XYZ file of C-alpha atoms in Angstrom:
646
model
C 0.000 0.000 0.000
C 2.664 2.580 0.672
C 3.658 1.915 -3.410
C 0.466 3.782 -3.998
C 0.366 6.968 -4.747
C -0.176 9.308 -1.893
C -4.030 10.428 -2.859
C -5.131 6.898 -3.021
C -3.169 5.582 0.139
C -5.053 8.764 1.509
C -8.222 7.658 0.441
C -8.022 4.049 1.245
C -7.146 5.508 4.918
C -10.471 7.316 4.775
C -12.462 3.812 3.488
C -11.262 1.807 5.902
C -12.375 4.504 8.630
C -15.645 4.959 7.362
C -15.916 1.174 6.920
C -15.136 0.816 10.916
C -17.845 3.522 10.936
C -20.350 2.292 9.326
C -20.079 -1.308 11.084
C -20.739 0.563 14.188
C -23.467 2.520 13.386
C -25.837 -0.452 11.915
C -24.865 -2.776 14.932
C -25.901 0.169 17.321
C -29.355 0.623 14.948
C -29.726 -2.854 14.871
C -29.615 -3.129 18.980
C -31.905 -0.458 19.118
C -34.107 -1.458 16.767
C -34.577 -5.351 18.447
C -34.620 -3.562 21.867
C -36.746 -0.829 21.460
C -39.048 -2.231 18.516
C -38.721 -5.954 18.190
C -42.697 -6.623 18.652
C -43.516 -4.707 15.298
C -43.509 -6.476 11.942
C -42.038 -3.541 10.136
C -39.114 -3.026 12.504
C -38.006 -6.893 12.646
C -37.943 -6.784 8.846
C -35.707 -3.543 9.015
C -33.693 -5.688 11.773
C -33.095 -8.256 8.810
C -31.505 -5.527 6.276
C -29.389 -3.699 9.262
C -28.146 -7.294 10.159
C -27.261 -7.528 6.629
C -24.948 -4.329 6.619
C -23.374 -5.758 9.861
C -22.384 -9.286 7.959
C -20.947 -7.488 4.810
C -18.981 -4.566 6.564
C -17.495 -6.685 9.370
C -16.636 -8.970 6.752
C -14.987 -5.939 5.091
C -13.349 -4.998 8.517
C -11.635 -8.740 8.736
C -10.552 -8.309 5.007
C -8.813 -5.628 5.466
C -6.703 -7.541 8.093
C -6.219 -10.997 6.848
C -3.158 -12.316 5.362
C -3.714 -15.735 4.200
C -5.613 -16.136 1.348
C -7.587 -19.006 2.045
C -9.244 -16.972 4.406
C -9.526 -14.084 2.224
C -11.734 -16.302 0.127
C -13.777 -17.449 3.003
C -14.681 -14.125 3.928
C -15.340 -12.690 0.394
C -17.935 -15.645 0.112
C -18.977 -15.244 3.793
C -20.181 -12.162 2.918
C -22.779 -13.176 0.876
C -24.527 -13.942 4.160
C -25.333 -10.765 3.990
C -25.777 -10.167 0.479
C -28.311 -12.182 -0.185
C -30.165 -11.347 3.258
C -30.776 -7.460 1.716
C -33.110 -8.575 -1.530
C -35.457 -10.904 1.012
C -35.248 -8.108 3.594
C -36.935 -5.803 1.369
C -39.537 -8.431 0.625
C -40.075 -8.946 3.995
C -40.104 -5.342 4.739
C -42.797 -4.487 2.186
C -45.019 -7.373 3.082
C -44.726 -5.402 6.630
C -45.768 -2.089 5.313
C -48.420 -3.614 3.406
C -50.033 -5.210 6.302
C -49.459 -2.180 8.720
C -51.583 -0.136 6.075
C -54.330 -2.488 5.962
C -53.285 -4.211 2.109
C -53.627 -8.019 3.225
C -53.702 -10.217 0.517
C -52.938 -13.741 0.772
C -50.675 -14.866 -2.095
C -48.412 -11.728 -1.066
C -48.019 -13.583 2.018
C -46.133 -16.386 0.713
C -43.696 -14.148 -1.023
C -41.745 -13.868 2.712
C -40.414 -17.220 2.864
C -39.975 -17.628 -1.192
C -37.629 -14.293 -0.923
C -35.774 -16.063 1.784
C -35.902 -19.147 -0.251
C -34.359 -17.524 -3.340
C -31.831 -16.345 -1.249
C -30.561 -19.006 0.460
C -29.799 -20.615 -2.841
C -28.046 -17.641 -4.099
C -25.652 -18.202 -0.717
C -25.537 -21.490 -1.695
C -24.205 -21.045 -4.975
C -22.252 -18.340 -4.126
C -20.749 -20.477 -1.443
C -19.961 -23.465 -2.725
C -20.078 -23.151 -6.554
C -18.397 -20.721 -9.620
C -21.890 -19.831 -10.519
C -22.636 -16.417 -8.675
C -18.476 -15.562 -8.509
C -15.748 -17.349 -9.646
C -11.582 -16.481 -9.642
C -11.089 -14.364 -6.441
C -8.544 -11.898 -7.131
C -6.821 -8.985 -5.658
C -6.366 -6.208 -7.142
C -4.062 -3.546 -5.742
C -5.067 -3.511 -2.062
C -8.740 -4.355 -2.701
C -9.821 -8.435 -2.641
C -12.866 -8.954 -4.918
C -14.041 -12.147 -7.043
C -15.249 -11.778 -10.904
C -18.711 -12.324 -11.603
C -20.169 -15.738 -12.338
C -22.777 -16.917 -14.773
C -25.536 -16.540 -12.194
C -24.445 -13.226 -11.010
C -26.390 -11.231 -13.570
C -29.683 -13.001 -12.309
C -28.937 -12.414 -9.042
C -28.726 -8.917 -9.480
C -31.760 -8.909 -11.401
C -33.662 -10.347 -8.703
C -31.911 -7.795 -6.298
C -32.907 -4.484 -8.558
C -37.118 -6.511 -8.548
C -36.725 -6.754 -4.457
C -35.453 -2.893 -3.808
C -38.275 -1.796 -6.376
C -40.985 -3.880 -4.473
C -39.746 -2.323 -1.034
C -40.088 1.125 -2.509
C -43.236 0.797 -4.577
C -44.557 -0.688 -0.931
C -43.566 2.154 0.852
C -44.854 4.483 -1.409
C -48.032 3.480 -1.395
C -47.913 3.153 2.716
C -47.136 6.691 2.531
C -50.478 7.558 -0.518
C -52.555 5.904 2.272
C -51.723 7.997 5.139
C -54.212 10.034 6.567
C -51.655 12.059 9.089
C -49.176 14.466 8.293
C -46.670 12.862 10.454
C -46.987 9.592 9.137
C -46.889 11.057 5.827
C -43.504 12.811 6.924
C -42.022 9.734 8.033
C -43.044 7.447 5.411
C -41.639 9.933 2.948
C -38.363 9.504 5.204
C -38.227 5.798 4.937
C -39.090 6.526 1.143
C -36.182 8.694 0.344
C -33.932 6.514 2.382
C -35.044 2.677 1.075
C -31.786 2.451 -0.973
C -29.542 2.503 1.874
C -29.229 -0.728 2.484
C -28.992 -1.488 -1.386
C -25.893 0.569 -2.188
C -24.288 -0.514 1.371
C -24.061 -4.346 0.428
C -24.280 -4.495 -3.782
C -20.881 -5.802 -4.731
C -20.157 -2.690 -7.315
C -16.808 -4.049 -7.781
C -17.974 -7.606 -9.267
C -18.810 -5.743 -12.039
C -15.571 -4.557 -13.731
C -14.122 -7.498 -12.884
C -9.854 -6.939 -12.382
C -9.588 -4.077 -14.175
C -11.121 -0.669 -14.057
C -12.495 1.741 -16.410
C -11.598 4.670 -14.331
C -9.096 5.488 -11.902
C -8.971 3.845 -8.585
C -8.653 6.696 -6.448
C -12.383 8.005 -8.404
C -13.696 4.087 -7.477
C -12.594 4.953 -3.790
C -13.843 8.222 -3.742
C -17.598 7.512 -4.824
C -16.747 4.113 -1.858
C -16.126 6.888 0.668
C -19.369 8.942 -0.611
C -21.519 5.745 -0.486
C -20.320 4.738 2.872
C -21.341 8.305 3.886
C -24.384 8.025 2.474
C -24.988 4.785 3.843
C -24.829 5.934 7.899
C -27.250 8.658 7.242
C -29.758 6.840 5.184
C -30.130 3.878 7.754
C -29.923 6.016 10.937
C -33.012 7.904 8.980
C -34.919 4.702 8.215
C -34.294 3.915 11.197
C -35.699 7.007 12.996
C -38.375 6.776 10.982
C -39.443 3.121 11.662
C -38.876 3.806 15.303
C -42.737 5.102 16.326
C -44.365 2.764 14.705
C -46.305 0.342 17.034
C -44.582 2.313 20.245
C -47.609 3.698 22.543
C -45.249 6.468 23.619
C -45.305 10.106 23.332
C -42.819 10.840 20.063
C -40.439 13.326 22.368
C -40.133 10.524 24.790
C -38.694 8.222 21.599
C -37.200 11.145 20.259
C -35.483 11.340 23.449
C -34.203 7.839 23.439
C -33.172 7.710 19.660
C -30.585 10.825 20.212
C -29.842 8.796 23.710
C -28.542 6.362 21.702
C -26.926 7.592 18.608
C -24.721 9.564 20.986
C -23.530 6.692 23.136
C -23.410 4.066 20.440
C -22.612 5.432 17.375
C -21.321 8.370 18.299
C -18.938 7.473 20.809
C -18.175 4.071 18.865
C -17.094 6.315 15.798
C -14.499 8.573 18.229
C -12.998 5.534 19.785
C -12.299 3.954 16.240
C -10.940 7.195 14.759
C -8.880 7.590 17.947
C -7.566 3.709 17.642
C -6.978 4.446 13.853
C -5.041 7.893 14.175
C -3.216 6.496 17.445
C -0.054 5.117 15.107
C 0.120 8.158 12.788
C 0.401 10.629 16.181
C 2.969 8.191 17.840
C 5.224 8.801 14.673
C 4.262 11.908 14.991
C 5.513 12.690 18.254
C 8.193 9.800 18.099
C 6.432 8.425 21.427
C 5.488 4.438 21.785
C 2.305 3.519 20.657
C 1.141 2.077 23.564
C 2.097 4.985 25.962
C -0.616 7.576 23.491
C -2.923 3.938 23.883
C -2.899 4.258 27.066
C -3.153 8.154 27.518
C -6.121 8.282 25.009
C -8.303 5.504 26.582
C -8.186 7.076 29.660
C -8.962 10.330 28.367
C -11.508 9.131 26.432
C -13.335 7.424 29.380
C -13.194 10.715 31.444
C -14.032 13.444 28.286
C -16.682 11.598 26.255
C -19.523 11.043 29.320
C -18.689 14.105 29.684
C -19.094 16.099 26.173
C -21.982 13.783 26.018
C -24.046 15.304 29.140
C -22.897 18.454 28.106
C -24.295 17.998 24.670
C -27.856 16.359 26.011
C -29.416 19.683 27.229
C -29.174 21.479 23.279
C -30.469 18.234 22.001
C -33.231 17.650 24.622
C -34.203 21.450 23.899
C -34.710 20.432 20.409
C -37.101 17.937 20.916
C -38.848 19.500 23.791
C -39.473 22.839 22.410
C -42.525 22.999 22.807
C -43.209 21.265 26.550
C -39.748 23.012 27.322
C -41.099 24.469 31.025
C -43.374 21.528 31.819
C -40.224 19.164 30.788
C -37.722 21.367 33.287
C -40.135 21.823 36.075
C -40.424 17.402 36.067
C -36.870 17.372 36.010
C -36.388 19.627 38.685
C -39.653 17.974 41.270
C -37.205 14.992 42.366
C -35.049 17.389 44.137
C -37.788 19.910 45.357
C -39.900 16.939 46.697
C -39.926 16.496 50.664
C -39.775 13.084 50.430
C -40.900 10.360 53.844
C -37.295 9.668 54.106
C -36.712 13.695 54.587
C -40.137 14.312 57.101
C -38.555 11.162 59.471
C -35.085 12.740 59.076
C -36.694 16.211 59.714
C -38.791 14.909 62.693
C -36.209 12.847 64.334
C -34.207 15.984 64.932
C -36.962 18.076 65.908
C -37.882 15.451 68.812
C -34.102 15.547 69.772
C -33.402 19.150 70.233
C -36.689 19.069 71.960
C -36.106 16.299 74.144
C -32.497 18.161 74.563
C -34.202 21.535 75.820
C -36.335 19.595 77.770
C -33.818 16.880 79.491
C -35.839 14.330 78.363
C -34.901 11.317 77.064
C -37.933 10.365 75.133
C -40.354 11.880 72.608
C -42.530 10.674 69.961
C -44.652 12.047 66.811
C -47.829 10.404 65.529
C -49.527 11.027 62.329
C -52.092 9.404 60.066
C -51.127 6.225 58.397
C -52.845 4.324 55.316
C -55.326 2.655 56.890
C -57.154 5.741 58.078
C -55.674 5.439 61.842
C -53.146 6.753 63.045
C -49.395 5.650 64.337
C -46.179 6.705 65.204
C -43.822 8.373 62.335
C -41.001 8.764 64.405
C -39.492 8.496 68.321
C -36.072 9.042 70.348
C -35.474 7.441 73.725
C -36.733 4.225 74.423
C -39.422 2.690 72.283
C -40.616 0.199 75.303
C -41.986 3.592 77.348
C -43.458 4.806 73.850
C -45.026 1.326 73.384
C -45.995 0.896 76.745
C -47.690 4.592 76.759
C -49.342 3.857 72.961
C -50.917 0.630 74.177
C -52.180 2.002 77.412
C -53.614 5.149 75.271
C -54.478 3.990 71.594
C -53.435 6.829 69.641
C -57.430 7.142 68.275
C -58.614 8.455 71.620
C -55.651 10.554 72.388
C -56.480 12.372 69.169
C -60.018 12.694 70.150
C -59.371 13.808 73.337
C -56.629 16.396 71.678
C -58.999 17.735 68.904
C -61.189 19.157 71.920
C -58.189 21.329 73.241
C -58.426 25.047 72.208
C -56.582 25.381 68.432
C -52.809 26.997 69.410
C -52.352 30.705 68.535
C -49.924 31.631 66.171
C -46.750 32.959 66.779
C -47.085 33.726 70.400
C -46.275 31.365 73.381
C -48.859 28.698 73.325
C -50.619 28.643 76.739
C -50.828 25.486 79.065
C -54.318 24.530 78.186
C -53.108 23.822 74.244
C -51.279 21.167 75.857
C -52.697 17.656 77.342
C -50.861 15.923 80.406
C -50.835 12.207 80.044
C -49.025 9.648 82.663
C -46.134 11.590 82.422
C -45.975 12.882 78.801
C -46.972 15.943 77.496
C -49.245 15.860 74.315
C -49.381 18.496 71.662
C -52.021 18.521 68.630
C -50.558 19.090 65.231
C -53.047 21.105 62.928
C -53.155 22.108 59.036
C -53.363 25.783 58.369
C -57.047 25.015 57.980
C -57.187 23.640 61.707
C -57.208 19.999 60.979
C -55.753 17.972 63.056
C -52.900 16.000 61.507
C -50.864 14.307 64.209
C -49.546 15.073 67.852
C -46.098 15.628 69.587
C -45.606 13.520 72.561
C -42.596 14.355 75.201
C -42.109 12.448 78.551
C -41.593 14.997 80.577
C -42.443 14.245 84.529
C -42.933 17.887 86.010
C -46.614 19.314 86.262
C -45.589 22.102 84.370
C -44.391 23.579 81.953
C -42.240 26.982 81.821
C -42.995 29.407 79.203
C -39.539 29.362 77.662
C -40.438 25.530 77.158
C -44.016 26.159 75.565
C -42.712 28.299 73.663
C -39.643 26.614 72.177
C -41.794 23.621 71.405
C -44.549 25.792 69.665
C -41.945 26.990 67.262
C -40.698 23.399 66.736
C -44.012 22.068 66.085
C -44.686 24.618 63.308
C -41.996 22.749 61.765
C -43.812 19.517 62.449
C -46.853 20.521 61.197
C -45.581 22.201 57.888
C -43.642 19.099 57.020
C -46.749 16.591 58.216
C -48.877 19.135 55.729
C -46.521 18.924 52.517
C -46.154 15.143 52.638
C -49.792 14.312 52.926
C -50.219 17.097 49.925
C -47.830 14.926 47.864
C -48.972 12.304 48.677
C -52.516 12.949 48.002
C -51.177 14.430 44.281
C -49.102 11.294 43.808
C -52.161 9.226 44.096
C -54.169 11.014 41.610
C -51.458 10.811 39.476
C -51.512 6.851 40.174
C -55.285 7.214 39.518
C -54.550 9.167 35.869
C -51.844 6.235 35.160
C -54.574 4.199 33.403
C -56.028 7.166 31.593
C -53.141 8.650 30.261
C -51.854 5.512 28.814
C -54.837 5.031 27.007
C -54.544 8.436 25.641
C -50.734 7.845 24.716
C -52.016 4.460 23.311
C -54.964 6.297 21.433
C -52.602 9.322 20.103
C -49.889 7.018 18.961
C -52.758 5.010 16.902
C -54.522 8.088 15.274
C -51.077 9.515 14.369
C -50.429 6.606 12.504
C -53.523 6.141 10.722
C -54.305 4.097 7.947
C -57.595 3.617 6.076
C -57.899 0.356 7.584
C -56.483 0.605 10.845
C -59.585 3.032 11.632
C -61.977 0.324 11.253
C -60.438 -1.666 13.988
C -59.205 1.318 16.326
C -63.369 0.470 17.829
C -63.053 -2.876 18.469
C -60.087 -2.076 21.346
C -62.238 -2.110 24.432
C -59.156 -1.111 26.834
C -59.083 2.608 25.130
C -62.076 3.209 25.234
C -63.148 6.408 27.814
C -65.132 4.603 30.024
C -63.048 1.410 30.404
C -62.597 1.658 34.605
C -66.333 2.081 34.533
C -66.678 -0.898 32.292
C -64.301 -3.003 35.274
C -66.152 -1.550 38.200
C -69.411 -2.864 36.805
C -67.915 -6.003 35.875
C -66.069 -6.532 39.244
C -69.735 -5.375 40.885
C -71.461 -8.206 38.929
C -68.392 -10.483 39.440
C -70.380 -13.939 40.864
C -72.954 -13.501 38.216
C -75.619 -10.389 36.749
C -75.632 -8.455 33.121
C -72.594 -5.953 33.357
C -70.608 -9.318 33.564
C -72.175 -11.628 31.092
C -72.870 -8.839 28.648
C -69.774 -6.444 29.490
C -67.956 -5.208 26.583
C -64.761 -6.411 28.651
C -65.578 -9.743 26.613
C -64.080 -8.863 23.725
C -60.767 -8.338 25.630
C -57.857 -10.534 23.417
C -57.153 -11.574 27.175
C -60.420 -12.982 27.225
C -60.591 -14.601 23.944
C -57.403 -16.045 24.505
C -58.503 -18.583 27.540
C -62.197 -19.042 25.604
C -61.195 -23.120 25.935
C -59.646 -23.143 28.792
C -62.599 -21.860 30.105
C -64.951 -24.248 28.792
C -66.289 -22.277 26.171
C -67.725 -19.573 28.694
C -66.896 -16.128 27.750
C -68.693 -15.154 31.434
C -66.083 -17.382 33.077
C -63.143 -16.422 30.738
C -63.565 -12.491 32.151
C -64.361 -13.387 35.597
C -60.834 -15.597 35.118
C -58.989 -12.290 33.890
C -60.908 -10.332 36.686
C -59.266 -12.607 39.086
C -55.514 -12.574 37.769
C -55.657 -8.807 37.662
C -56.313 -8.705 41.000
C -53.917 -11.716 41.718
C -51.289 -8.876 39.561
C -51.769 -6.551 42.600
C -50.939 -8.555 45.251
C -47.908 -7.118 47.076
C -44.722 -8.980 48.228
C -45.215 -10.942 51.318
C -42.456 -9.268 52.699
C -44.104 -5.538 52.649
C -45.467 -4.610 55.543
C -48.899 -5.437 56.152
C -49.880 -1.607 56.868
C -48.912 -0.386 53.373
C -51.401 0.882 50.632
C -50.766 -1.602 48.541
C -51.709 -4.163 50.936
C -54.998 -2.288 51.700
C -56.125 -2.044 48.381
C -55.467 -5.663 47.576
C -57.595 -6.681 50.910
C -60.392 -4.565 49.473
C -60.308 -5.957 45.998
C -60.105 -9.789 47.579
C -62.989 -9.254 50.045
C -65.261 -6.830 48.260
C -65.279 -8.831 44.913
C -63.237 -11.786 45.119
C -65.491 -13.282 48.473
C -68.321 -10.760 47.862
C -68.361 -9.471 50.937
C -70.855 -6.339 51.927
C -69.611 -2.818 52.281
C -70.381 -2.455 56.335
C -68.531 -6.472 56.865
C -65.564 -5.679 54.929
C -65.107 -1.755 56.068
C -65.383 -3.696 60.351
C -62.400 -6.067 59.312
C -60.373 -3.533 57.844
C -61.039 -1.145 60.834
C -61.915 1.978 58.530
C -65.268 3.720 57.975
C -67.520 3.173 55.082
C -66.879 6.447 53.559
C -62.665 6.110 53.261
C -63.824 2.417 52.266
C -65.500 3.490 49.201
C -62.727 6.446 48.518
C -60.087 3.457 48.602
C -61.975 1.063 47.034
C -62.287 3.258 43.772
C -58.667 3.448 43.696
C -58.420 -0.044 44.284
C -60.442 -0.291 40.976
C -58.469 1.897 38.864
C -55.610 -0.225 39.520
C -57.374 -3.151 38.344
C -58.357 -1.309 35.127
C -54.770 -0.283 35.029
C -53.568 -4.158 34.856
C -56.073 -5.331 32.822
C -54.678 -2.558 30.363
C -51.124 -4.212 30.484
C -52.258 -7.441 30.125
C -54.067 -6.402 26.628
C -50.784 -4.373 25.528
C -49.237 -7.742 26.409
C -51.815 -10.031 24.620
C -51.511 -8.017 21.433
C -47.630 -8.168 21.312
C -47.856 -11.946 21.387
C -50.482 -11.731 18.532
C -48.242 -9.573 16.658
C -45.488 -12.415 17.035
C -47.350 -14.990 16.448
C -48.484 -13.411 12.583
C -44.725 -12.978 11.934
């Protein structure tokens, strides 16, 4: 190579770079693509032509390596793997885009596995036989065989496969009814030929000698290789939404994500490895020592150009939603989380306890279950037991919700406070005067000074702010639990109208779980669960969950729903190792004994120890999550359908 003349050792520099570069890029696509996409026809097709580009350019990578020419052979041929794989992805792919518009037709199905049958003959002659390539030579420093008698009809049935792709997408994107999809389908459109120009052997053609000057036949390699990273990162961008139930910033967001730490970062490394040699002659410095220098620089600089680089992309794609987008990012810092109100409160009761010379406090406050129990103590926690079993906590509030309401920002007097075998009890109250919890301090004197009232009256402002903000958020974080359900289906809905077809609208009706009142539809049904018409004539029973275990169930559509009834429920039952206090716990108990055992209101509200009222307000949350499962379960029922017609 260093015989050549300097422009073309130059550009053959630049090809085997952008070779390296290329190989990257398409195995970072193709990860994405099975990771992100893989339940979606179209995307698994694409999979089959980026998998392609991966078998031909890391075939070209070895190539460029090898010395023995036995194995120079083997990988010329071995690339044919891939060859061949391009002409029945595009079958494949168009048979996807087809069916995603709504175009079924039956004979087109068999063309799939007769594209992949063509093509595995082609590898077959080309493997074994002179028919597709014969006489392997190498000319100058690029290895290449001569074409065979078969090679011509190969490439005839290559040019039929790209056209079919294209003439398929084209008429995906005539059917759109959306601008978007129009957009992207005129994306994948512009873009089919990618994967064409990357794997065609061009240089079969000529055969050993050229009709124009090698450097120009490297050249128009280094302007197709180029061309080749941008065309499949677009058709891959563009393939991307479909079949995702996700807002397109939020994929947006994850496409950019990962071009910049796959093939971004893959691409620095290899031009860094390449250009390491050329610096260390450079500098007249060992290889290994810049190696060395450069990996570790590398490691530190490129996380961090990347982060720095995130916010200007992000700002892109959220340009719209920017404030809404900033103010989420910023809430997990502002929150005042339970693990800050017990931190907060366990210092409060010290320096109180401290000012005090006592050596025990506690602080009660509302739990799930509608009672009430202690957040947090210092000092011993057999006195606080001892005094909380001798004085349930429910009539200590009662008796504390009859003192006079504390006044604000002066001393509070005596009677604000309630004297208790030896502790002194404080109410906690809202703004609003609600009470919200009480401070308890063991202290044994009848009294209490006014520098002490008053110390703990500033400290239990504290108390009560913190005790306010965390039941706040909390009561917001369950009605955005509540939403969950409802904004899925929306995100499910939008993603579907946005990537309307003619005949996808005529089935977008027959999906019960978006429609608006589907957690009515499961509170009737769960209502009527042991038998009554919102059950046996719910239009839950068109649920694919439902269909699905029609014979397992006997036949019984009635029996099939109250089956899926039951293992949504069964979905929401918590770890046995949560404690049995939690919410999640609660809810489960309601669902089991309301509907499950069919238990009355008044029964089940006694053995949970919590009044009809905050039974009902639970037990509609309790429902929502149901609804919520059942809506998984669907999204998960139709991705095994979608498989299953691959």
């Amino acid at each position: 190579m260093t015989d050549l003349p300097f422009l073309t050792n130059l550009l053959l520099a630049i090809n085997d770079l952008l070779t390296s570069a290329v190989l990257i890029v398409s195995f970072s696509l193709l990860v994405y693509l099975v990771l992100q996409n893989r339940y979606t026809p179209i995307a698994r097709a694409l999979a089959v032509l980026l998998g392609s580009i991966v078998v031909v350019f890391g075939g070209d990578v070895l190539t460029q390596q090898v010395q023995r020419e036995e194995t120079l052979h083997i990988l010329l041929r071995a690339q044919w793997l891939g060859i061949v794989g391009v002409p029945a992805g595009y079958i494949h792919l168009a048979d996807a885009l087809l069916d995603f518009s709504g175009q079924r037709h039956l004979r087109r199905r068999w063309s799939v596995p007769v594209a992949y049958a063509i093509s595995v003959v082609f590898l077959v002659f080309a493997w074994g036989t002179d028919l597709v390539l014969r006489n392997g030579v190498q000319v100058q420093p690029v290895a290449q065989f001569n074409a065979g008698p078969l090679f011509w009809l190969f490439t005839v049935y290559f040019a039929i496969a790209c056209l079919i792709g294209l003439a398929a997408s084209l008429r995906v994107r005539q059917a759109a009814l959306t601008p978007t999809l129009r957009r992207r389908m005129t994306y994948l459109s512009l873009t089919f030929v990618g994967p064409a120009i990357a794997v065609y052997p061009f240089l079969v053609i000529p055969g050993p000698e050229y009709f124009v000057p090698f450097a120009l036949v490297l050249f128009l390699v280094a302007v197709g290789n180029v061309a080749v990273m941008l065309m499949t990162t677009v058709m891959v961008y563009s393939i991307a939404f479909q079949g995702l139930p996700l807002p397109d910033r939020l994929i947006k967001q994850d496409f950019i994500r990962w071009v910049l730490y796959g093939p971004f970062v893959g691409v620095c490394i290899a031009l860094f490895l390449r250009a390491t040699p050329v610096l260390a002659r450079w500098l007249g410095l060992p290889e290994q020592v810049l190696l060395t220098a450069g990996v570790v620089m590398m490691t530190v600089m490129m996380p961090l150009f990347v982060n720095r680089l995130k916010p200007y992309l992000d700002a892109l794609v959220y340009a719209q939603d920017h404030a809404e987008i900033d103010y989420l990012r910023a809430l997990p810092r502002n929150t005042f989380t339970q693990a800050d109100l017990r931190s907060l409160l366990e210092n409060t009761l010290v320096v109180v306890c401290g000012a005090l010379r006592s050596e025990t406090g506690f602080v009660a406050a509302p739990d799930d279950a509608g009672g009430y129990t202690v957040k947090m103590l210092v000092g011993s926690r057999q006195v606080v037991r001892r005094f909380v079993n001798d004085h349930p906590l429910v009539d200590l509030i009662e008796r504390l919700s009859r003192l006079p309401p504390r006044p604000a920002g002066d001393t509070p007097p005596a009677e604000t406070f309630l004297r208790v075998e030896g502790f002194w009890l404080l109410p906690l109250r809202a703004p609003n005067g609600e009470l919200i919890g009480c401070l308890g301090v063991a202290y044994p004197h009848d009294t209490l000074g006014a520098d002490a009232r008053r110390l703990i009256g500033a400290l239990a402002h504290r108390m009560e702010l913190a005790l306010e903000t965390v039941q706040m958020q909390q009561r917001l974080f369950n009605t955005l639990r509540g939403l969950g359900p409802d904004m899925q289906s929306l995100q499910h809905l939008s993603t579907q109208l946005e990537q309307a077809t003619p005949a996808s609208l005529q089935t977008l009706e027959a999906d019960v779980a978006l429609l608006p009142e589907f957690p009515q539809l499961v509170k009737e049904a769960l209502a009527h669960y042991w038998g009554g018409p919102k059950l046996s004539e719910s239009p839950l029973l068109g649920l694919r969950t439902v269909q699905r275990i029609l014979d397992e169930q006997g036949g019984s559509p009635t029996r099939a729903l109250q089956a899926v009834l039951r293992q949504a429920i069964e979905n929401l039952r918590p770890d046995a190792q949560l404690d049995p206090s939690a919410q999640e716990w609660l809810l489960y108990n309601i669902l089991e004994m309301r509907f499950l055992q069919g238990r009355r209101i008044r029964e089940t509200a006694d053995r949970l120890a919590m009044s009809e009222s905050d039974l009902y307000r639970k037990q509609r949350i309790a429902v929502e999550e149901v609804a919520r499962q059942l809506a998984l379960m669907e999204e998960a029922a139709n991705r095994v359908a979608v498989e299953k017609n691959l």
